[in-house]
C-alpha cells in the first residue's frame, strides 16, 4: 500500500539531476546585464545547403561594446584571427525585467554546401578601443549551467551543421515505440526471472544483479508487447549499480555480462525487428577513471587537459559542481572530445547498436555536439541521438541539427498535471499543447515519457490509480513524439515511498525489481498496453499525422483532437475526465470505429459520442 502522496506543482515537475529550475532561468536572464552572450541564437537552427544563417549575440548595458564580429571556419579548425570574419551590427535594443537594456548584435553568415560544419566565435571590443586592438572578450554560452562562466574555461566556440542535400537520420523513429530498461533491476538471467532473495532491499546502493543475458531471455515478452526499440541503461565498468560513473567508456561491466552477451542480445533483437540503443554518458566519468587518476597524479600528462582543475589535484569541475566522484570532461579540449567521440563510434561499429540516449547533454556546448553528430552519422547514418536536455523549452529547441531528438520533459510534466494530479483541467492541457507544439515545431524531434529512472513513477503519483495511467498513456501514444515505456509500467509496477522524501539515493525506490511472475502483473493493464503499442505502430496517422483540436470544454472536462494524414484515415482521441457520463460532439460519429478504450465502450449517436466517466477512447474514421 503506497503512503499518502500529495504533490504540489513543483514536486510534480518531471525532472532529472541537472535540471535547470525556473529561479535559475530567471537568474541567467538577469545576468545578461553585465555579459556578452550568444546562447546559440541562430536562425535557422539546421540550415539547408546554401541557406544563409543569422547569428545573434547580446550585450548588457553594464558591458558596453563598441563593435563585434563573427570569426568562422568551414574546415574544422578552431576560429582565430586568421579566420573569415563577418562584422556585427546592433539591430535593436530591448529591455527585459531584471536585465535592463540589452543590445542585440546581428550578422548573417553565407550559405554553405550540405554536410559542412561551421565553427565560429564572436569577438567583442569595449568602447574606446583602437581599431587594431585584439578583442577584449568573446561571447560565451549562457544556456544550461554555463552562464556564470564567461572565460575560456566556459563555452566560447559554437557550431552548426548544414544539412546534406539528401536527408539522413533515423526516419525509423516515427514508427518506434521504445522500452526503457534499467539493467540492474530488469532481469537477472535466472530461469524464472527471480532476483536473489539475499539482496538487502534496505540498502539503497546495492546491486540487484540484472544482466544482459536476462534482457535477451525476455525478448519474446518484449516482442509480444509490440515494442521495436530497447533503451539500455549504462553498461560500462563502474562502482555503482546505476553505472553512470564509468571507469572505462569502452568496457562492459562483467557483472552485467560480456561482449559476447551484448552481441547476442543485439543480434537476436534485430532478428525480431527490435533496435537497441545505449545510454551513453559523455558528460562525466568516475573519479577512478584511469585518465582522471593520471591527471591528478601529473598535471602534465596527456589526459590532464580532459578535465578542468581549479586547484590541482583535488579541486576540479564535476557533475553539477557538487559531486566530486563524477569529474566532468572538458570538451573544449580536442583530445578529450575525440576520446568521447571514439567511444561512441566504437559501440556503434563493434556491436551494431542503433544509437544513443545521451545523458546530461547541457554539460557540453553545441560545438562538441556538432562534432559528435558527424562522428555518429559517419558510423551509422540511421543512428538516433536522444538528448537528455533538462532545460527550458527555449533551450530544447536549439538542439535541432545537433542531435536528432530530445527527451520531452515539459510534456511529461503536463501529463502529470492533467492526468495524475488534477492540477490542470482539460482547457489548461489544451492551451499547453497548442502553444507548446507550435513553439517546438522548429526544434529537434521529441521523445515522450510518463516517467523514468530519475523521477517518481507516474502510477505512484496517481495514487496507484491504474485508470489514470491508462488515460495518460492513451494521450501520450496519440501525440506526435515517439513514446517510451519505462520498464514495468505495462504490468503496474509502482513504488511505496516518495523518492523526493528519501534523501540521497532515494532514486532506488523508482528502480524496483521487475516482477516476472504473471501473478504479480496487472494482466488487464498489460493487454491495454499491448493494444496501444500495436495501434501506434500500425496507424500512420499516429506516427506522422498533423494534430487538430476538435473539442475542449473545461466545464464538462471533455477534450478531443484528431491526428490526420492527407489522403489517409483520421485517428481521433476523446477524453472525459469528469466523474459522470458525457456526450462529446463529433461530426459523422457513426462513421467512426472504436479501436481502444480505457474503460467502457463508447456509444455513437448521430453527431456525438457517449463516453463514460473517467474514460478515453481512440477512434478511427475509415471513410
Coordinates of N, CA, C and O in Angstrom, one line a residue, residues 335-463:
X335 N 41.5 16.6 -27.5 CA 41.8 15.2 -27.2 C 40.7 14.6 -26.4 O 40.3 13.4 -26.6
X336 N 40.2 15.4 -25.4 CA 39.1 14.9 -24.6 C 37.9 14.6 -25.4 O 37.2 13.5 -25.2
X337 N 37.5 15.5 -26.3 CA 36.3 15.3 -27.1 C 36.5 14.2 -28.1 O 35.5 13.4 -28.4
X338 N 37.7 14.0 -28.6 CA 37.9 12.9 -29.5 C 37.8 11.6 -28.8 O 37.3 10.6 -29.4
X339 N 38.2 11.5 -27.6 CA 38.1 10.2 -26.8 C 36.6 9.9 -26.7 O 36.2 8.7 -26.8
X340 N 35.7 10.8 -26.4 CA 34.3 10.6 -26.2 C 33.7 10.2 -27.6 O 32.9 9.2 -27.7
X341 N 34.0 10.9 -28.7 CA 33.5 10.5 -30.0 C 34.0 9.1 -30.4 O 33.2 8.3 -31.0
X342 N 35.2 8.8 -30.1 CA 35.8 7.5 -30.5 C 35.0 6.4 -29.8 O 34.8 5.3 -30.3
X343 N 34.7 6.7 -28.5 CA 33.9 5.7 -27.7 C 32.6 5.4 -28.3 O 32.1 4.3 -28.5
X344 N 31.9 6.5 -28.7 CA 30.5 6.3 -29.3 C 30.6 5.5 -30.6 O 29.8 4.6 -30.8
X345 N 31.6 5.8 -31.4 CA 31.8 5.1 -32.7 C 32.1 3.6 -32.4 O 31.6 2.7 -33.1
X346 N 32.9 3.4 -31.4 CA 33.2 2.0 -31.0 C 32.0 1.2 -30.8 O 31.8 0.1 -31.3
X347 N 31.0 1.7 -30.0 CA 29.8 0.9 -29.7 C 28.9 0.7 -30.9 O 28.4 -0.4 -31.1
X348 N 28.9 1.7 -31.8 CA 28.1 1.6 -33.0 C 28.7 0.5 -33.9 O 28.0 -0.3 -34.5
X349 N 30.0 0.6 -34.1 CA 30.7 -0.3 -35.1 C 30.8 -1.7 -34.6 O 30.5 -2.7 -35.3
X350 N 31.2 -1.8 -33.4 CA 31.5 -3.2 -32.9 C 30.3 -4.0 -32.6 O 30.2 -5.2 -32.8
X351 N 29.2 -3.3 -32.0 CA 28.1 -4.1 -31.6 C 26.8 -3.8 -32.4 O 25.7 -4.3 -32.1
X352 N 27.0 -3.0 -33.5 CA 25.9 -2.7 -34.4 C 24.6 -2.1 -33.6 O 23.5 -2.4 -34.0
X353 N 24.9 -1.2 -32.7 CA 23.9 -0.5 -31.9 C 23.2 0.5 -32.9 O 23.8 0.9 -33.9
X354 N 22.0 0.9 -32.5 CA 21.2 1.8 -33.3 C 21.2 3.2 -32.9 O 20.4 4.0 -33.4
X355 N 22.0 3.5 -31.9 CA 22.1 4.9 -31.4 C 22.2 5.0 -29.9 O 22.5 4.1 -29.3
X356 N 22.0 6.2 -29.4 CA 22.2 6.5 -28.0 C 21.1 7.4 -27.4 O 20.6 8.3 -28.1
X357 N 20.9 7.2 -26.2 CA 20.3 8.2 -25.3 C 21.5 8.8 -24.6 O 22.3 8.2 -24.1
X358 N 21.5 10.2 -24.7 CA 22.7 10.9 -24.3 C 22.5 11.6 -23.0 O 21.6 12.5 -22.9
X359 N 23.2 11.3 -21.9 CA 23.0 11.8 -20.6 C 23.5 13.2 -20.5 O 24.6 13.6 -21.0
X360 N 22.7 14.1 -19.8 CA 23.1 15.4 -19.4 C 23.8 16.2 -20.5 O 24.9 16.7 -20.4
X361 N 23.0 16.4 -21.6 CA 23.6 17.0 -22.8 C 23.9 18.5 -22.6 O 24.7 19.1 -23.3
X362 N 23.3 19.1 -21.6 CA 23.6 20.5 -21.3 C 25.0 20.7 -20.7 O 25.4 21.8 -20.5
X363 N 25.7 19.6 -20.4 CA 27.0 19.7 -19.9 C 28.1 20.0 -21.0 O 29.2 20.3 -20.6
X364 N 27.7 20.0 -22.2 CA 28.6 20.3 -23.3 C 28.0 21.4 -24.2 O 26.7 21.6 -24.2
X365 N 28.8 22.1 -25.0 CA 28.3 23.1 -25.9 C 28.0 22.5 -27.3 O 28.3 21.4 -27.6
X366 N 27.4 23.4 -28.1 CA 27.0 22.9 -29.4 C 28.1 22.6 -30.4 O 28.0 21.8 -31.3
X367 N 29.3 23.2 -30.1 CA 30.5 22.9 -30.9 C 30.8 21.4 -30.8 O 31.2 20.7 -31.7
X368 N 30.7 20.9 -29.5 CA 31.0 19.5 -29.3 C 29.9 18.7 -30.0 O 30.2 17.6 -30.6
X369 N 28.7 19.0 -29.8 CA 27.6 18.2 -30.3 C 27.6 18.1 -31.8 O 27.2 17.1 -32.4
X370 N 28.0 19.1 -32.5 CA 28.1 19.1 -34.0 C 29.2 18.0 -34.4 O 29.0 17.2 -35.3
X371 N 30.3 18.0 -33.7 CA 31.4 17.0 -34.0 C 30.8 15.6 -33.6 O 31.1 14.7 -34.4
X372 N 30.1 15.5 -32.5 CA 29.6 14.2 -32.1 C 28.6 13.7 -33.2 O 28.6 12.5 -33.5
X373 N 27.8 14.6 -33.7 CA 26.8 14.2 -34.7 C 27.5 13.7 -35.9 O 27.2 12.6 -36.5
X374 N 28.6 14.4 -36.3 CA 29.3 14.0 -37.5 C 29.9 12.6 -37.3 O 29.9 11.7 -38.2
X375 N 30.5 12.3 -36.1 CA 31.1 11.0 -35.9 C 30.1 9.9 -35.9 O 30.3 8.8 -36.5
X376 N 28.9 10.2 -35.3 CA 27.9 9.1 -35.2 C 27.3 8.8 -36.6 O 27.2 7.7 -37.0
X377 N 27.1 9.9 -37.3 CA 26.5 9.7 -38.6 C 27.4 9.0 -39.6 O 27.0 8.2 -40.5
X378 N 28.7 9.3 -39.4 CA 29.7 8.6 -40.3 C 29.7 7.1 -40.0 O 29.9 6.3 -40.9
X379 N 29.5 6.7 -38.8 CA 29.5 5.3 -38.4 C 28.2 4.6 -38.7 O 28.1 3.5 -39.2
X380 N 27.0 5.3 -38.5 CA 25.7 4.8 -38.8 C 24.8 5.9 -39.1 O 24.3 6.6 -38.3
X381 N 24.5 6.2 -40.4 CA 23.7 7.3 -40.8 C 22.3 7.3 -40.3 O 21.6 8.3 -40.1
X382 N 21.8 6.1 -39.9 CA 20.4 6.0 -39.3 C 20.4 5.9 -37.8 O 19.4 5.7 -37.2
X383 N 21.5 6.2 -37.2 CA 21.6 6.2 -35.7 C 20.8 7.3 -35.1 O 20.8 8.4 -35.6
X384 N 20.1 7.0 -34.0 CA 19.4 8.0 -33.3 C 20.2 8.6 -32.2 O 21.1 7.9 -31.6
X385 N 20.1 9.9 -31.9 CA 20.7 10.5 -30.7 C 19.6 11.3 -30.0 O 19.1 12.2 -30.5
X386 N 19.3 10.8 -28.8 CA 18.3 11.4 -27.9 C 18.9 12.1 -26.7 O 19.5 11.4 -25.9
X387 N 18.8 13.4 -26.7 CA 19.4 14.2 -25.7 C 18.6 14.3 -24.4 O 17.4 14.7 -24.5
X388 N 19.2 14.1 -23.3 CA 18.5 14.5 -22.0 C 18.9 15.9 -21.7 O 19.9 16.2 -21.1
X389 N 18.1 16.8 -22.2 CA 18.3 18.3 -22.1 C 17.4 18.8 -21.1 O 16.2 19.1 -21.4
X390 N 17.8 18.9 -19.8 CA 17.0 19.3 -18.7 C 17.1 20.9 -18.6 O 17.7 21.4 -17.7
X391 N 16.4 21.5 -19.5 CA 16.5 23.0 -19.6 C 15.1 23.5 -20.1 O 14.2 22.7 -20.3
X392 N 15.0 24.8 -20.3 CA 13.8 25.4 -20.7 C 13.5 25.1 -22.1 O 14.3 24.7 -22.9
X393 N 12.2 25.2 -22.5 CA 11.8 24.9 -23.9 C 12.6 25.7 -24.9 O 13.0 25.2 -26.0
X394 N 13.0 26.9 -24.6 CA 13.8 27.8 -25.4 C 15.1 27.1 -25.7 O 15.6 27.2 -26.8
X395 N 15.7 26.5 -24.7 CA 17.0 25.8 -24.9 C 16.8 24.5 -25.7 O 17.6 24.1 -26.5
X396 N 15.7 23.8 -25.4 CA 15.5 22.5 -26.1 C 15.4 22.7 -27.6 O 15.9 21.8 -28.3
X397 N 14.8 23.7 -28.1 CA 14.7 23.9 -29.5 C 16.0 24.0 -30.2 O 16.2 23.6 -31.4
X398 N 17.0 24.5 -29.5 CA 18.3 24.8 -30.1 C 19.1 23.5 -30.4 O 20.2 23.7 -31.0
X399 N 18.7 22.4 -30.0 CA 19.4 21.1 -30.3 C 19.1 20.6 -31.7 O 19.7 19.6 -32.1
X400 N 18.2 21.2 -32.4 CA 17.9 20.8 -33.8 C 19.2 21.0 -34.6 O 19.9 22.0 -34.5
X401 N 19.5 19.9 -35.3 CA 20.7 20.0 -36.1 C 21.9 19.5 -35.4 O 23.0 19.2 -36.0
X402 N 21.8 19.4 -34.1 CA 22.9 18.9 -33.3 C 22.7 17.4 -32.9 O 23.6 16.6 -32.8
X403 N 21.4 17.1 -32.5 CA 21.0 15.7 -32.3 C 19.6 15.5 -32.8 O 18.9 16.5 -33.1
X404 N 19.3 14.3 -33.0 CA 18.0 14.0 -33.8 C 16.8 14.3 -32.9 O 15.8 14.7 -33.4
X405 N 16.9 14.0 -31.6 CA 15.8 14.1 -30.7 C 16.2 14.6 -29.3 O 17.3 14.5 -28.9
X406 N 15.2 15.1 -28.6 CA 15.4 15.4 -27.2 C 14.2 14.8 -26.4 O 13.1 14.6 -26.9
X407 N 14.6 14.4 -25.1 CA 13.6 13.9 -24.2 C 12.6 15.0 -23.8 O 13.1 16.1 -23.5
X408 N 11.3 14.8 -23.8 CA 10.3 15.8 -23.7 C 9.9 16.0 -22.2 O 8.8 15.5 -21.8
X409 N 10.7 16.6 -21.4 CA 10.4 16.9 -20.0 C 9.2 17.8 -19.8 O 8.3 17.5 -19.0
X410 N 9.0 18.9 -20.6 CA 7.8 19.7 -20.4 C 6.5 18.9 -20.6 O 5.5 19.1 -19.9
X411 N 6.5 18.0 -21.6 CA 5.3 17.2 -21.9 C 5.0 16.2 -20.8 O 3.9 16.0 -20.4
X412 N 6.1 15.6 -20.3 CA 5.9 14.7 -19.1 C 5.3 15.4 -17.9 O 4.5 14.8 -17.2
X413 N 5.7 16.6 -17.7 CA 5.1 17.4 -16.6 C 3.6 17.7 -16.9 O 2.8 17.6 -16.0
X414 N 3.3 18.0 -18.1 CA 1.9 18.2 -18.5 C 1.0 16.9 -18.2 O -0.1 17.0 -17.7
X415 N 1.6 15.8 -18.6 CA 0.8 14.5 -18.3 C 0.6 14.4 -16.8 O -0.5 13.9 -16.4
X416 N 1.5 14.7 -16.0 CA 1.3 14.6 -14.5 C 0.3 15.6 -14.0 O -0.5 15.3 -13.2
X417 N 0.4 16.8 -14.5 CA -0.5 17.9 -14.0 C -2.0 17.5 -14.4 O -2.9 17.7 -13.6
X418 N -2.2 17.0 -15.6 CA -3.5 16.8 -16.2 C -4.1 15.5 -15.7 O -5.3 15.4 -15.4
X419 N -3.3 14.4 -15.7 CA -3.9 13.1 -15.5 C -3.6 12.4 -14.2 O -4.4 11.7 -13.7
X420 N -2.4 12.7 -13.6 CA -2.1 12.1 -12.3 C -2.7 12.9 -11.1 O -3.1 12.3 -10.2
X421 N -2.6 14.2 -11.2 CA -2.9 15.0 -10.0 C -4.0 16.0 -10.1 O -4.3 16.7 -9.1
X422 N -4.6 16.1 -11.3 CA -5.7 17.1 -11.5 C -5.3 18.5 -11.2 O -6.1 19.3 -10.7
X423 N -4.1 18.8 -11.4 CA -3.6 20.2 -11.3 C -4.1 21.1 -12.4 O -4.1 22.3 -12.3
X424 N -4.3 20.5 -13.6 CA -4.8 21.2 -14.8 C -6.2 20.6 -15.1 O -6.4 19.3 -15.0
X425 N -7.1 21.4 -15.7 CA -8.3 20.9 -16.3 C -7.9 20.7 -17.8 O -6.8 21.0 -18.3
X426 N -8.9 20.3 -18.6 CA -8.6 20.0 -20.0 C -8.3 21.2 -20.8 O -7.6 21.2 -21.8
X427 N -8.9 22.3 -20.4 CA -8.6 23.6 -21.1 C -7.2 24.0 -20.9 O -6.5 24.5 -21.8
X428 N -6.6 23.8 -19.7 CA -5.2 24.1 -19.5 C -4.3 23.2 -20.2 O -3.3 23.6 -20.8
X429 N -4.7 21.9 -20.3 CA -3.9 20.9 -21.0 C -3.9 21.3 -22.5 O -2.9 21.3 -23.2
X430 N -5.1 21.6 -23.0 CA -5.1 22.0 -24.5 C -4.4 23.3 -24.7 O -3.6 23.4 -25.8
X431 N -4.5 24.3 -23.9 CA -3.7 25.5 -24.1 C -2.2 25.2 -24.1 O -1.5 25.8 -24.9
X432 N -1.7 24.4 -23.2 CA -0.3 24.0 -23.2 C 0.0 23.3 -24.6 O 1.0 23.7 -25.2
X433 N -0.7 22.3 -25.0 CA -0.4 21.6 -26.2 C -0.4 22.5 -27.4 O 0.5 22.4 -28.3
X434 N -1.4 23.4 -27.5 CA -1.5 24.2 -28.7 C -0.3 25.2 -28.8 O 0.3 25.3 -29.8
X435 N 0.1 25.7 -27.6 CA 1.2 26.7 -27.6 C 2.6 25.9 -27.7 O 3.5 26.3 -28.5
X436 N 2.7 24.9 -27.0 CA 4.0 24.2 -26.9 C 4.3 23.5 -28.2 O 5.5 23.6 -28.7
X437 N 3.4 22.9 -28.9 CA 3.6 22.2 -30.2 C 4.0 23.3 -31.2 O 4.9 23.0 -32.0
X438 N 3.3 24.4 -31.2 CA 3.7 25.5 -32.2 C 5.1 26.0 -31.9 O 5.8 26.3 -32.9
X439 N 5.4 26.1 -30.7 CA 6.7 26.7 -30.3 C 7.9 25.7 -30.7 O 8.9 26.1 -31.1
X440 N 7.6 24.4 -30.5 CA 8.7 23.4 -30.6 C 8.8 22.9 -32.1 O 9.7 22.1 -32.3
X441 N 8.0 23.4 -33.0 CA 8.0 22.8 -34.3 C 9.3 23.1 -35.0 O 9.7 22.3 -35.9
X442 N 10.0 24.2 -34.6 CA 11.3 24.5 -35.2 C 12.5 23.8 -34.5 O 13.6 24.0 -34.9
X443 N 12.2 23.0 -33.5 CA 13.2 22.4 -32.7 C 13.5 21.0 -33.1 O 13.0 20.5 -34.1
X444 N 14.3 20.3 -32.3 CA 14.6 18.9 -32.6 C 13.3 18.0 -32.4 O 12.4 18.5 -31.7
X445 N 13.2 16.9 -33.0 CA 12.1 16.0 -32.7 C 12.1 15.6 -31.3 O 13.2 15.6 -30.6
X446 N 11.0 15.1 -30.8 CA 10.9 14.9 -29.4 C 10.5 13.4 -29.1 O 9.9 12.7 -29.9
X447 N 10.9 13.0 -27.9 CA 10.6 11.6 -27.4 C 9.8 11.8 -26.1 O 10.3 12.5 -25.2
X448 N 8.6 11.2 -26.0 CA 7.8 11.4 -24.8 C 7.9 10.2 -23.8 O 8.3 9.1 -24.1
X449 N 7.6 10.5 -22.6 CA 7.6 9.5 -21.5 C 6.7 10.0 -20.4 O 6.4 11.2 -20.2
X450 N 6.2 9.0 -19.6 CA 5.4 9.4 -18.4 C 6.3 9.4 -17.2 O 6.0 10.2 -16.2
X451 N 7.4 8.6 -17.1 CA 8.3 8.6 -16.0 C 9.6 8.0 -16.5 O 9.7 7.4 -17.6
X452 N 10.6 8.0 -15.6 CA 11.9 7.3 -15.9 C 12.6 7.0 -14.6 O 12.0 7.1 -13.5
X453 N 13.8 6.7 -14.7 CA 14.6 6.2 -13.6 C 15.0 7.3 -12.6 O 15.6 7.0 -11.6
X454 N 14.7 8.5 -12.9 CA 15.1 9.7 -12.1 C 14.0 10.3 -11.4 O 14.2 11.4 -10.7
X455 N 12.8 9.9 -11.6 CA 11.6 10.5 -11.0 C 10.6 9.5 -10.5 O 10.6 8.4 -10.8
X456 N 9.7 10.0 -9.6 CA 8.7 9.2 -9.1 C 7.9 8.6 -10.3 O 7.6 9.3 -11.2
X457 N 7.5 7.3 -10.1 CA 6.7 6.7 -11.2 C 5.4 7.4 -11.3 O 4.8 7.8 -10.3
X458 N 4.8 7.4 -12.5 CA 3.6 8.1 -12.7 C 2.5 7.4 -11.9 O 1.6 8.0 -11.3
X459 N 2.5 6.1 -11.9 CA 1.4 5.3 -11.2 C 1.4 5.7 -9.7 O 0.4 5.8 -9.1
X460 N 2.6 5.8 -9.1 CA 2.7 6.2 -7.7 C 2.1 7.6 -7.5 O 1.3 7.8 -6.6
X461 N 2.5 8.5 -8.4 CA 2.0 9.9 -8.2 C 0.4 9.9 -8.4 O -0.2 10.8 -7.9
X462 N -0.1 9.0 -9.2 CA -1.5 8.9 -9.4 C -2.3 8.2 -8.3 O -3.4 7.8 -8.5
X463 N -1.6 7.9 -7.2 CA -2.2 7.2 -6.1 C -2.5 5.7 -6.4 O -3.4 5.1 -5.9

